[in-house]
């Protein structure tokens, strides 16, 4: 391309340069000039475009040609990138609602319990970038095969409430990244806010040291969705269970004998309790109770808690068992 431009520039100079010629020579050259006229007109138009664009003479070769557009990936290839991106931020999609990973533009609205969070995000792919807007704040992710995870703090709601707030996450890859990358993010509640929910649940079931108390537990519900306790001192007899859940979602408690030869598993529940987690002002959670009787031959009693997806990462639970 450079050699061609140089030849065409020489043609232009030969056409316009002042010169002295003998009589009759100009007419003889007319034919030659007409043959060159079309080619010269094309080059002149090209030069006008370059000058109008502010490029002028001596344009680098890479500015005169367009780079080839990378091919978009197949659905299977995008899914593979999405899985890689999810792994990098610690996201397990079937265990939490607080994160997503896709190989295209998307937006999701989360209902988050009041608290402090950390939003971990990443873009996996060969090139390009993606803008991730979380609650109105935009972070630009550079896409690469081995990207660093970016963490952005997020505060939701009022400190004295456990209310829930809609938070929009909007992901927009640029043209180069579209169809060739995957973005993943995970929203994790900070430890201070986790303790706040767990403490609120513990306060709701009453002070420790209650008469006849046998066992107690309190926990923050992680992405695993459950916790519990095994108490070998809870043999045959009559008991009362007091429970509270603060945050989002739904809690299920099952009480039963530990399965012989299979530690940590209930043979068959003798009693179950289902309850919604309180998302009102702090200090207003109402505990629920169930009475149950452990049969003869009970060697150990298990109290198992499980939650729905909505509660994972956004609820604290507390349980107390007393004799009656």
PDB file of C-alpha atoms in Angstrom:
ATOM      1  CA  UNK A   1       0.000   0.000   0.000  1.00  0.00           C
ATOM      2  CA  UNK A   2       2.842   2.426   0.827  1.00  0.00           C
ATOM      3  CA  UNK A   3       4.534   1.871  -2.584  1.00  0.00           C
ATOM      4  CA  UNK A   4       1.253   2.472  -4.362  1.00  0.00           C
ATOM      5  CA  UNK A   5       0.654   5.740  -2.510  1.00  0.00           C
ATOM      6  CA  UNK A   6       4.180   6.905  -3.322  1.00  0.00           C
ATOM      7  CA  UNK A   7       3.622   6.254  -7.062  1.00  0.00           C
ATOM      8  CA  UNK A   8       0.303   8.070  -6.994  1.00  0.00           C
ATOM      9  CA  UNK A   9       1.810  11.022  -5.158  1.00  0.00           C
ATOM     10  CA  UNK A  10       4.505  11.167  -7.912  1.00  0.00           C
ATOM     11  CA  UNK A  11       1.750  11.266 -10.549  1.00  0.00           C
ATOM     12  CA  UNK A  12       0.141  14.188  -8.759  1.00  0.00           C
ATOM     13  CA  UNK A  13       3.405  16.075  -8.596  1.00  0.00           C
ATOM     14  CA  UNK A  14       4.118  15.456 -12.318  1.00  0.00           C
ATOM     15  CA  UNK A  15       0.639  16.814 -13.167  1.00  0.00           C
ATOM     16  CA  UNK A  16       0.868  19.994 -11.137  1.00  0.00           C
ATOM     17  CA  UNK A  17       4.579  20.911 -11.237  1.00  0.00           C
ATOM     18  CA  UNK A  18       5.287  24.058 -13.431  1.00  0.00           C
ATOM     19  CA  UNK A  19       7.357  23.184 -16.499  1.00  0.00           C
ATOM     20  CA  UNK A  20       8.429  24.577 -19.944  1.00  0.00           C
ATOM     21  CA  UNK A  21       7.727  22.432 -23.037  1.00  0.00           C
ATOM     22  CA  UNK A  22       8.374  23.025 -26.796  1.00  0.00           C
ATOM     23  CA  UNK A  23       5.397  23.843 -29.067  1.00  0.00           C
ATOM     24  CA  UNK A  24       3.252  20.815 -29.983  1.00  0.00           C
ATOM     25  CA  UNK A  25       4.453  18.658 -27.140  1.00  0.00           C
ATOM     26  CA  UNK A  26       1.475  19.498 -24.923  1.00  0.00           C
ATOM     27  CA  UNK A  27      -1.000  18.215 -27.506  1.00  0.00           C
ATOM     28  CA  UNK A  28       0.917  14.977 -27.867  1.00  0.00           C
ATOM     29  CA  UNK A  29       0.742  14.448 -24.133  1.00  0.00           C
ATOM     30  CA  UNK A  30      -3.030  15.000 -23.982  1.00  0.00           C
ATOM     31  CA  UNK A  31      -3.754  11.380 -24.712  1.00  0.00           C
ATOM     32  CA  UNK A  32      -1.487  10.208 -21.913  1.00  0.00           C
ATOM     33  CA  UNK A  33      -2.999  12.715 -19.533  1.00  0.00           C
ATOM     34  CA  UNK A  34      -6.526  11.512 -20.267  1.00  0.00           C
ATOM     35  CA  UNK A  35      -5.532   7.904 -19.531  1.00  0.00           C
ATOM     36  CA  UNK A  36      -4.229   8.969 -16.146  1.00  0.00           C
ATOM     37  CA  UNK A  37      -7.138  11.213 -15.315  1.00  0.00           C
ATOM     38  CA  UNK A  38      -9.385   8.564 -13.697  1.00  0.00           C
ATOM     39  CA  UNK A  39      -6.643   7.191 -11.484  1.00  0.00           C
ATOM     40  CA  UNK A  40      -5.588  10.680 -10.366  1.00  0.00           C
ATOM     41  CA  UNK A  41      -9.180  11.639  -9.476  1.00  0.00           C
ATOM     42  CA  UNK A  42      -9.542   8.618  -7.222  1.00  0.00           C
ATOM     43  CA  UNK A  43      -6.318   9.382  -5.365  1.00  0.00           C
ATOM     44  CA  UNK A  44      -7.290  13.047  -4.964  1.00  0.00           C
ATOM     45  CA  UNK A  45     -10.592  12.010  -3.349  1.00  0.00           C
ATOM     46  CA  UNK A  46      -8.726   9.689  -0.977  1.00  0.00           C
ATOM     47  CA  UNK A  47      -6.359  12.452   0.031  1.00  0.00           C
ATOM     48  CA  UNK A  48      -9.294  14.747   0.760  1.00  0.00           C
ATOM     49  CA  UNK A  49     -10.692  12.182   3.182  1.00  0.00           C
ATOM     50  CA  UNK A  50      -7.346  11.802   4.948  1.00  0.00           C
ATOM     51  CA  UNK A  51      -6.858  15.524   5.307  1.00  0.00           C
ATOM     52  CA  UNK A  52     -10.426  16.060   6.503  1.00  0.00           C
ATOM     53  CA  UNK A  53      -9.775  13.472   9.182  1.00  0.00           C
ATOM     54  CA  UNK A  54      -6.651  15.324  10.258  1.00  0.00           C
ATOM     55  CA  UNK A  55      -4.319  12.534   9.171  1.00  0.00           C
ATOM     56  CA  UNK A  56      -2.370  14.301   6.436  1.00  0.00           C
ATOM     57  CA  UNK A  57       0.527  12.759   4.510  1.00  0.00           C
ATOM     58  CA  UNK A  58       2.650   9.903   5.724  1.00  0.00           C
ATOM     59  CA  UNK A  59      -0.349   7.960   7.164  1.00  0.00           C
ATOM     60  CA  UNK A  60       0.788   4.760   8.936  1.00  0.00           C
ATOM     61  CA  UNK A  61      -0.278   1.625   7.131  1.00  0.00           C
ATOM     62  CA  UNK A  62      -2.241   0.289  10.133  1.00  0.00           C
ATOM     63  CA  UNK A  63      -4.644   3.281   9.953  1.00  0.00           C
ATOM     64  CA  UNK A  64      -5.646   2.556   6.398  1.00  0.00           C
ATOM     65  CA  UNK A  65      -6.968  -0.967   7.014  1.00  0.00           C
ATOM     66  CA  UNK A  66      -9.527  -2.362   9.465  1.00  0.00           C
ATOM     67  CA  UNK A  67      -8.516  -5.035  11.959  1.00  0.00           C
ATOM     68  CA  UNK A  68     -10.438  -8.293  11.503  1.00  0.00           C
ATOM     69  CA  UNK A  69     -13.339  -8.708  13.934  1.00  0.00           C
ATOM     70  CA  UNK A  70     -12.844 -11.735  16.220  1.00  0.00           C
ATOM     71  CA  UNK A  71     -15.397 -14.492  15.750  1.00  0.00           C
ATOM     72  CA  UNK A  72     -18.129 -14.819  18.366  1.00  0.00           C
ATOM     73  CA  UNK A  73     -18.074 -17.933  20.520  1.00  0.00           C
ATOM     74  CA  UNK A  74     -20.530 -20.794  20.451  1.00  0.00           C
ATOM     75  CA  UNK A  75     -23.015 -21.219  23.303  1.00  0.00           C
ATOM     76  CA  UNK A  76     -20.932 -24.077  24.692  1.00  0.00           C
ATOM     77  CA  UNK A  77     -17.780 -21.939  24.646  1.00  0.00           C
ATOM     78  CA  UNK A  78     -19.552 -19.055  26.388  1.00  0.00           C
ATOM     79  CA  UNK A  79     -20.926 -21.451  29.011  1.00  0.00           C
ATOM     80  CA  UNK A  80     -17.387 -22.692  29.654  1.00  0.00           C
ATOM     81  CA  UNK A  81     -16.180 -19.107  30.167  1.00  0.00           C
ATOM     82  CA  UNK A  82     -19.127 -18.436  32.494  1.00  0.00           C
ATOM     83  CA  UNK A  83     -18.153 -21.464  34.594  1.00  0.00           C
ATOM     84  CA  UNK A  84     -14.558 -20.212  34.801  1.00  0.00           C
ATOM     85  CA  UNK A  85     -15.713 -16.746  35.821  1.00  0.00           C
ATOM     86  CA  UNK A  86     -18.034 -18.163  38.497  1.00  0.00           C
ATOM     87  CA  UNK A  87     -15.212 -20.243  39.957  1.00  0.00           C
ATOM     88  CA  UNK A  88     -12.918 -17.216  40.186  1.00  0.00           C
ATOM     89  CA  UNK A  89     -15.355 -15.276  42.397  1.00  0.00           C
ATOM     90  CA  UNK A  90     -16.403 -18.322  44.435  1.00  0.00           C
ATOM     91  CA  UNK A  91     -19.914 -18.485  43.011  1.00  0.00           C
ATOM     92  CA  UNK A  92     -21.928 -21.701  43.194  1.00  0.00           C
ATOM     93  CA  UNK A  93     -25.100 -20.791  41.260  1.00  0.00           C
ATOM     94  CA  UNK A  94     -27.237 -23.612  42.691  1.00  0.00           C
ATOM     95  CA  UNK A  95     -26.453 -22.535  46.288  1.00  0.00           C
ATOM     96  CA  UNK A  96     -27.101 -18.795  46.298  1.00  0.00           C
ATOM     97  CA  UNK A  97     -29.225 -16.101  44.675  1.00  0.00           C
ATOM     98  CA  UNK A  98     -26.593 -13.424  45.348  1.00  0.00           C
ATOM     99  CA  UNK A  99     -24.546 -13.881  42.188  1.00  0.00           C
ATOM    100  CA  UNK A 100     -24.714 -14.725  38.509  1.00  0.00           C
ATOM    101  CA  UNK A 101     -22.427 -15.587  35.608  1.00  0.00           C
ATOM    102  CA  UNK A 102     -23.358 -15.085  31.946  1.00  0.00           C
ATOM    103  CA  UNK A 103     -21.676 -14.856  28.570  1.00  0.00           C
ATOM    104  CA  UNK A 104     -23.720 -11.856  27.439  1.00  0.00           C
ATOM    105  CA  UNK A 105     -25.222  -8.571  28.655  1.00  0.00           C
ATOM    106  CA  UNK A 106     -27.707  -9.008  31.501  1.00  0.00           C
ATOM    107  CA  UNK A 107     -29.273  -7.287  34.501  1.00  0.00           C
ATOM    108  CA  UNK A 108     -30.626  -8.680  37.769  1.00  0.00           C
ATOM    109  CA  UNK A 109     -32.445  -7.050  40.690  1.00  0.00           C
ATOM    110  CA  UNK A 110     -31.565  -8.368  44.155  1.00  0.00           C
ATOM    111  CA  UNK A 111     -33.504  -7.748  47.364  1.00  0.00           C
ATOM    112  CA  UNK A 112     -30.746  -7.245  49.906  1.00  0.00           C
ATOM    113  CA  UNK A 113     -31.102  -7.128  53.679  1.00  0.00           C
ATOM    114  CA  UNK A 114     -29.710  -4.009  55.327  1.00  0.00           C
ATOM    115  CA  UNK A 115     -25.955  -4.281  55.814  1.00  0.00           C
ATOM    116  CA  UNK A 116     -22.475  -3.914  54.403  1.00  0.00           C
ATOM    117  CA  UNK A 117     -21.508  -6.079  51.454  1.00  0.00           C
ATOM    118  CA  UNK A 118     -18.574  -6.809  49.184  1.00  0.00           C
ATOM    119  CA  UNK A 119     -19.336  -7.339  45.490  1.00  0.00           C
ATOM    120  CA  UNK A 120     -16.698  -9.539  43.834  1.00  0.00           C
ATOM    121  CA  UNK A 121     -16.660  -9.427  40.023  1.00  0.00           C
ATOM    122  CA  UNK A 122     -14.552 -10.606  37.088  1.00  0.00           C
ATOM    123  CA  UNK A 123     -14.586 -10.769  33.263  1.00  0.00           C
ATOM    124  CA  UNK A 124     -13.084 -13.831  31.568  1.00  0.00           C
ATOM    125  CA  UNK A 125     -12.260 -13.698  27.848  1.00  0.00           C
ATOM    126  CA  UNK A 126      -9.561 -12.847  25.331  1.00  0.00           C
ATOM    127  CA  UNK A 127     -10.198  -9.114  25.012  1.00  0.00           C
ATOM    128  CA  UNK A 128     -12.542  -6.196  25.563  1.00  0.00           C
ATOM    129  CA  UNK A 129     -14.085  -4.839  28.737  1.00  0.00           C
ATOM    130  CA  UNK A 130     -17.434  -4.822  30.552  1.00  0.00           C
ATOM    131  CA  UNK A 131     -19.141  -2.134  32.614  1.00  0.00           C
ATOM    132  CA  UNK A 132     -20.833  -3.462  35.762  1.00  0.00           C
ATOM    133  CA  UNK A 133     -23.295  -1.086  37.411  1.00  0.00           C
ATOM    134  CA  UNK A 134     -24.233  -1.935  41.015  1.00  0.00           C
ATOM    135  CA  UNK A 135     -26.756   0.357  42.685  1.00  0.00           C
ATOM    136  CA  UNK A 136     -25.777   3.166  40.313  1.00  0.00           C
ATOM    137  CA  UNK A 137     -21.985   2.848  40.732  1.00  0.00           C
ATOM    138  CA  UNK A 138     -20.098   1.665  37.638  1.00  0.00           C
ATOM    139  CA  UNK A 139     -16.960  -0.494  37.636  1.00  0.00           C
ATOM    140  CA  UNK A 140     -15.149  -1.271  34.375  1.00  0.00           C
ATOM    141  CA  UNK A 141     -13.703  -4.780  34.167  1.00  0.00           C
ATOM    142  CA  UNK A 142     -10.876  -5.591  31.770  1.00  0.00           C
ATOM    143  CA  UNK A 143     -11.453  -9.019  30.242  1.00  0.00           C
ATOM    144  CA  UNK A 144      -8.591 -11.516  29.995  1.00  0.00           C
ATOM    145  CA  UNK A 145      -7.906 -15.228  30.215  1.00  0.00           C
ATOM    146  CA  UNK A 146      -6.654 -14.884  33.813  1.00  0.00           C
ATOM    147  CA  UNK A 147      -8.230 -11.700  35.187  1.00  0.00           C
ATOM    148  CA  UNK A 148      -7.878 -10.403  38.714  1.00  0.00           C
ATOM    149  CA  UNK A 149     -11.032 -10.363  40.835  1.00  0.00           C
ATOM    150  CA  UNK A 150     -12.262  -6.823  41.546  1.00  0.00           C
ATOM    151  CA  UNK A 151     -14.002  -6.219  44.899  1.00  0.00           C
ATOM    152  CA  UNK A 152     -16.304  -3.231  45.393  1.00  0.00           C
ATOM    153  CA  UNK A 153     -17.910  -2.289  48.769  1.00  0.00           C
ATOM    154  CA  UNK A 154     -21.668  -1.786  48.951  1.00  0.00           C
ATOM    155  CA  UNK A 155     -23.817  -0.480  51.822  1.00  0.00           C
ATOM    156  CA  UNK A 156     -27.555  -1.097  51.792  1.00  0.00           C
ATOM    157  CA  UNK A 157     -30.329   0.371  53.955  1.00  0.00           C
ATOM    158  CA  UNK A 158     -30.452   2.018  57.371  1.00  0.00           C
ATOM    159  CA  UNK A 159     -28.359   0.701  60.289  1.00  0.00           C
ATOM    160  CA  UNK A 160     -31.285   0.288  62.724  1.00  0.00           C
ATOM    161  CA  UNK A 161     -33.413  -1.695  60.294  1.00  0.00           C
ATOM    162  CA  UNK A 162     -33.346  -5.196  58.843  1.00  0.00           C
ATOM    163  CA  UNK A 163     -35.451  -4.052  55.911  1.00  0.00           C
ATOM    164  CA  UNK A 164     -34.802  -5.092  52.335  1.00  0.00           C
ATOM    165  CA  UNK A 165     -33.736  -2.905  49.428  1.00  0.00           C
ATOM    166  CA  UNK A 166     -33.848  -3.529  45.683  1.00  0.00           C
ATOM    167  CA  UNK A 167     -30.331  -3.386  44.216  1.00  0.00           C
ATOM    168  CA  UNK A 168     -29.893  -3.518  40.435  1.00  0.00           C
ATOM    169  CA  UNK A 169     -26.823  -5.182  38.909  1.00  0.00           C
ATOM    170  CA  UNK A 170     -26.445  -4.331  35.211  1.00  0.00           C
ATOM    171  CA  UNK A 171     -23.649  -5.845  33.079  1.00  0.00           C
ATOM    172  CA  UNK A 172     -22.772  -4.353  29.673  1.00  0.00           C
ATOM    173  CA  UNK A 173     -19.790  -5.711  27.681  1.00  0.00           C
ATOM    174  CA  UNK A 174     -18.378  -3.484  24.934  1.00  0.00           C
ATOM    175  CA  UNK A 175     -18.566  -4.450  21.254  1.00  0.00           C
ATOM    176  CA  UNK A 176     -15.312  -6.438  21.295  1.00  0.00           C
ATOM    177  CA  UNK A 177     -16.299  -8.366  24.438  1.00  0.00           C
ATOM    178  CA  UNK A 178     -19.896  -9.087  23.395  1.00  0.00           C
ATOM    179  CA  UNK A 179     -20.332 -12.768  22.593  1.00  0.00           C
ATOM    180  CA  UNK A 180     -16.690 -13.525  23.417  1.00  0.00           C
ATOM    181  CA  UNK A 181     -16.469 -13.120  27.209  1.00  0.00           C
ATOM    182  CA  UNK A 182     -18.293 -13.964  30.440  1.00  0.00           C
ATOM    183  CA  UNK A 183     -18.848 -11.824  33.534  1.00  0.00           C
ATOM    184  CA  UNK A 184     -19.505 -13.219  37.014  1.00  0.00           C
ATOM    185  CA  UNK A 185     -20.219 -11.501  40.312  1.00  0.00           C
ATOM    186  CA  UNK A 186     -20.941 -12.550  43.896  1.00  0.00           C
ATOM    187  CA  UNK A 187     -22.445 -10.371  46.644  1.00  0.00           C
ATOM    188  CA  UNK A 188     -21.189 -11.296  50.119  1.00  0.00           C
ATOM    189  CA  UNK A 189     -22.377  -9.769  53.397  1.00  0.00           C
ATOM    190  CA  UNK A 190     -19.556  -8.473  55.612  1.00  0.00           C
ATOM    191  CA  UNK A 191     -18.741 -10.180  58.907  1.00  0.00           C
ATOM    192  CA  UNK A 192     -19.973  -7.231  60.985  1.00  0.00           C
ATOM    193  CA  UNK A 193     -23.398  -7.342  59.349  1.00  0.00           C
ATOM    194  CA  UNK A 194     -23.511 -11.142  59.698  1.00  0.00           C
ATOM    195  CA  UNK A 195     -22.901 -10.792  63.454  1.00  0.00           C
ATOM    196  CA  UNK A 196     -25.635  -8.166  63.620  1.00  0.00           C
ATOM    197  CA  UNK A 197     -28.245 -10.584  62.257  1.00  0.00           C
ATOM    198  CA  UNK A 198     -27.030 -13.503  64.351  1.00  0.00           C
ATOM    199  CA  UNK A 199     -27.063 -11.388  67.532  1.00  0.00           C
ATOM    200  CA  UNK A 200     -30.575 -10.112  66.788  1.00  0.00           C
ATOM    201  CA  UNK A 201     -31.792 -13.713  66.477  1.00  0.00           C
ATOM    202  CA  UNK A 202     -30.048 -14.690  69.724  1.00  0.00           C
ATOM    203  CA  UNK A 203     -31.613 -11.752  71.581  1.00  0.00           C
ATOM    204  CA  UNK A 204     -35.048 -12.811  70.331  1.00  0.00           C
ATOM    205  CA  UNK A 205     -34.917 -16.245  71.993  1.00  0.00           C
ATOM    206  CA  UNK A 206     -34.029 -14.805  75.415  1.00  0.00           C
ATOM    207  CA  UNK A 207     -30.999 -14.606  77.622  1.00  0.00           C
ATOM    208  CA  UNK A 208     -28.680 -17.571  78.049  1.00  0.00           C
ATOM    209  CA  UNK A 209     -28.938 -19.605  81.224  1.00  0.00           C
ATOM    210  CA  UNK A 210     -32.703 -20.084  81.025  1.00  0.00           C
ATOM    211  CA  UNK A 211     -33.994 -22.557  83.614  1.00  0.00           C
ATOM    212  CA  UNK A 212     -33.866 -26.093  82.270  1.00  0.00           C
ATOM    213  CA  UNK A 213     -31.723 -25.113  79.311  1.00  0.00           C
ATOM    214  CA  UNK A 214     -30.220 -28.113  77.584  1.00  0.00           C
ATOM    215  CA  UNK A 215     -28.666 -26.796  74.405  1.00  0.00           C
ATOM    216  CA  UNK A 216     -28.342 -23.594  72.387  1.00  0.00           C
ATOM    217  CA  UNK A 217     -26.909 -22.469  69.075  1.00  0.00           C
ATOM    218  CA  UNK A 218     -26.734 -19.372  66.877  1.00  0.00           C
ATOM    219  CA  UNK A 219     -25.388 -19.045  63.375  1.00  0.00           C
ATOM    220  CA  UNK A 220     -25.334 -17.005  60.187  1.00  0.00           C
ATOM    221  CA  UNK A 221     -26.779 -18.853  57.218  1.00  0.00           C
ATOM    222  CA  UNK A 222     -24.055 -19.241  54.609  1.00  0.00           C
ATOM    223  CA  UNK A 223     -24.392 -20.473  51.028  1.00  0.00           C
ATOM    224  CA  UNK A 224     -24.511 -24.065  52.313  1.00  0.00           C
ATOM    225  CA  UNK A 225     -27.987 -23.219  53.566  1.00  0.00           C
ATOM    226  CA  UNK A 226     -28.015 -24.912  56.941  1.00  0.00           C
ATOM    227  CA  UNK A 227     -26.429 -25.755  60.268  1.00  0.00           C
ATOM    228  CA  UNK A 228     -27.389 -27.591  63.405  1.00  0.00           C
ATOM    229  CA  UNK A 229     -26.285 -29.322  66.564  1.00  0.00           C
ATOM    230  CA  UNK A 230     -25.983 -32.835  67.942  1.00  0.00           C
ATOM    231  CA  UNK A 231     -26.493 -33.202  71.698  1.00  0.00           C
ATOM    232  CA  UNK A 232     -25.773 -36.502  73.446  1.00  0.00           C
ATOM    233  CA  UNK A 233     -27.256 -35.142  76.690  1.00  0.00           C
ATOM    234  CA  UNK A 234     -30.700 -34.930  75.079  1.00  0.00           C
ATOM    235  CA  UNK A 235     -31.956 -38.445  75.758  1.00  0.00           C
ATOM    236  CA  UNK A 236     -35.535 -39.599  76.198  1.00  0.00           C
ATOM    237  CA  UNK A 237     -37.828 -36.945  77.632  1.00  0.00           C
ATOM    238  CA  UNK A 238     -39.958 -33.866  77.014  1.00  0.00           C
ATOM    239  CA  UNK A 239     -38.450 -30.688  75.557  1.00  0.00           C
ATOM    240  CA  UNK A 240     -39.346 -27.250  74.188  1.00  0.00           C
ATOM    241  CA  UNK A 241     -37.510 -25.636  71.289  1.00  0.00           C
ATOM    242  CA  UNK A 242     -37.435 -21.847  70.935  1.00  0.00           C
ATOM    243  CA  UNK A 243     -36.191 -20.438  67.607  1.00  0.00           C
ATOM    244  CA  UNK A 244     -35.795 -17.122  65.820  1.00  0.00           C
ATOM    245  CA  UNK A 245     -34.608 -16.108  62.361  1.00  0.00           C
ATOM    246  CA  UNK A 246     -33.677 -12.544  61.371  1.00  0.00           C
ATOM    247  CA  UNK A 247     -33.088 -11.468  57.786  1.00  0.00           C
ATOM    248  CA  UNK A 248     -34.565 -12.832  54.574  1.00  0.00           C
ATOM    249  CA  UNK A 249     -36.126 -16.107  53.530  1.00  0.00           C
ATOM    250  CA  UNK A 250     -37.596 -19.121  55.275  1.00  0.00           C
ATOM    251  CA  UNK A 251     -36.187 -21.437  57.968  1.00  0.00           C
ATOM    252  CA  UNK A 252     -37.045 -25.092  58.607  1.00  0.00           C
ATOM    253  CA  UNK A 253     -36.020 -26.912  61.800  1.00  0.00           C
ATOM    254  CA  UNK A 254     -36.155 -30.678  62.193  1.00  0.00           C
ATOM    255  CA  UNK A 255     -35.640 -32.513  65.498  1.00  0.00           C
ATOM    256  CA  UNK A 256     -34.972 -36.248  65.711  1.00  0.00           C
ATOM    257  CA  UNK A 257     -32.794 -39.104  66.897  1.00  0.00           C
ATOM    258  CA  UNK A 258     -29.349 -39.515  65.431  1.00  0.00           C
ATOM    259  CA  UNK A 259     -29.316 -42.412  62.993  1.00  0.00           C
ATOM    260  CA  UNK A 260     -27.337 -45.376  64.426  1.00  0.00           C
ATOM    261  CA  UNK A 261     -24.069 -45.840  62.589  1.00  0.00           C
ATOM    262  CA  UNK A 262     -24.599 -42.628  60.625  1.00  0.00           C
ATOM    263  CA  UNK A 263     -23.497 -39.678  62.783  1.00  0.00           C
ATOM    264  CA  UNK A 264     -25.082 -36.333  61.971  1.00  0.00           C
ATOM    265  CA  UNK A 265     -28.171 -37.764  60.275  1.00  0.00           C
ATOM    266  CA  UNK A 266     -31.722 -38.006  61.602  1.00  0.00           C
ATOM    267  CA  UNK A 267     -33.486 -41.345  61.328  1.00  0.00           C
ATOM    268  CA  UNK A 268     -36.897 -39.679  61.206  1.00  0.00           C
ATOM    269  CA  UNK A 269     -37.900 -36.268  62.579  1.00  0.00           C
ATOM    270  CA  UNK A 270     -40.093 -36.350  65.649  1.00  0.00           C
ATOM    271  CA  UNK A 271     -41.016 -32.692  65.129  1.00  0.00           C
ATOM    272  CA  UNK A 272     -40.521 -29.949  62.558  1.00  0.00           C
ATOM    273  CA  UNK A 273     -40.957 -26.195  62.606  1.00  0.00           C
ATOM    274  CA  UNK A 274     -41.188 -23.774  59.673  1.00  0.00           C
ATOM    275  CA  UNK A 275     -40.899 -20.020  60.048  1.00  0.00           C
ATOM    276  CA  UNK A 276     -40.284 -16.867  58.023  1.00  0.00           C
ATOM    277  CA  UNK A 277     -37.244 -14.790  58.875  1.00  0.00           C
ATOM    278  CA  UNK A 278     -38.051 -11.369  60.345  1.00  0.00           C
ATOM    279  CA  UNK A 279     -37.000  -8.377  58.244  1.00  0.00           C
ATOM    280  CA  UNK A 280     -38.507  -5.662  60.453  1.00  0.00           C
ATOM    281  CA  UNK A 281     -36.693  -3.178  62.727  1.00  0.00           C
ATOM    282  CA  UNK A 282     -33.980  -4.598  64.976  1.00  0.00           C
ATOM    283  CA  UNK A 283     -35.297  -6.009  68.226  1.00  0.00           C
ATOM    284  CA  UNK A 284     -38.763  -6.833  66.878  1.00  0.00           C
ATOM    285  CA  UNK A 285     -38.221 -10.452  65.816  1.00  0.00           C
ATOM    286  CA  UNK A 286     -40.734 -12.815  67.424  1.00  0.00           C
ATOM    287  CA  UNK A 287     -39.519 -16.310  68.376  1.00  0.00           C
ATOM    288  CA  UNK A 288     -41.539 -19.453  67.697  1.00  0.00           C
ATOM    289  CA  UNK A 289     -41.716 -22.595  69.801  1.00  0.00           C
ATOM    290  CA  UNK A 290     -42.476 -26.284  69.449  1.00  0.00           C
ATOM    291  CA  UNK A 291     -42.812 -28.973  72.107  1.00  0.00           C
ATOM    292  CA  UNK A 292     -41.492 -32.439  71.395  1.00  0.00           C
ATOM    293  CA  UNK A 293     -40.813 -35.747  73.103  1.00  0.00           C
ATOM    294  CA  UNK A 294     -37.762 -37.896  72.444  1.00  0.00           C
ATOM    295  CA  UNK A 295     -38.613 -41.614  72.606  1.00  0.00           C
ATOM    296  CA  UNK A 296     -36.994 -44.311  74.676  1.00  0.00           C
ATOM    297  CA  UNK A 297     -33.651 -45.504  73.366  1.00  0.00           C
ATOM    298  CA  UNK A 298     -32.581 -42.053  72.160  1.00  0.00           C
ATOM    299  CA  UNK A 299     -28.794 -41.820  72.422  1.00  0.00           C
ATOM    300  CA  UNK A 300     -28.417 -38.344  70.940  1.00  0.00           C
ATOM    301  CA  UNK A 301     -30.754 -35.708  69.561  1.00  0.00           C
ATOM    302  CA  UNK A 302     -30.111 -33.683  66.435  1.00  0.00           C
ATOM    303  CA  UNK A 303     -31.528 -30.232  65.787  1.00  0.00           C
ATOM    304  CA  UNK A 304     -31.086 -29.529  62.088  1.00  0.00           C
ATOM    305  CA  UNK A 305     -31.737 -26.152  60.440  1.00  0.00           C
ATOM    306  CA  UNK A 306     -32.145 -25.593  56.719  1.00  0.00           C
ATOM    307  CA  UNK A 307     -33.265 -22.626  54.638  1.00  0.00           C
ATOM    308  CA  UNK A 308     -34.481 -21.735  51.194  1.00  0.00           C
ATOM    309  CA  UNK A 309     -32.170 -20.005  48.687  1.00  0.00           C
ATOM    310  CA  UNK A 310     -33.440 -16.560  49.626  1.00  0.00           C
ATOM    311  CA  UNK A 311     -32.072 -16.846  53.175  1.00  0.00           C
ATOM    312  CA  UNK A 312     -28.596 -17.987  52.186  1.00  0.00           C
ATOM    313  CA  UNK A 313     -26.114 -15.242  52.874  1.00  0.00           C
ATOM    314  CA  UNK A 314     -28.808 -12.975  54.351  1.00  0.00           C
ATOM    315  CA  UNK A 315     -30.136 -14.457  57.613  1.00  0.00           C
ATOM    316  CA  UNK A 316     -29.117 -15.205  61.188  1.00  0.00           C
ATOM    317  CA  UNK A 317     -30.701 -17.992  63.238  1.00  0.00           C
ATOM    318  CA  UNK A 318     -30.725 -18.933  66.924  1.00  0.00           C
ATOM    319  CA  UNK A 319     -32.148 -21.989  68.704  1.00  0.00           C
ATOM    320  CA  UNK A 320     -32.536 -22.854  72.390  1.00  0.00           C
ATOM    321  CA  UNK A 321     -33.779 -26.180  73.802  1.00  0.00           C
ATOM    322  CA  UNK A 322     -35.065 -26.503  77.390  1.00  0.00           C
ATOM    323  CA  UNK A 323     -36.569 -29.360  79.375  1.00  0.00           C
ATOM    324  CA  UNK A 324     -40.233 -29.156  80.256  1.00  0.00           C
TER     325      UNK A 324
END
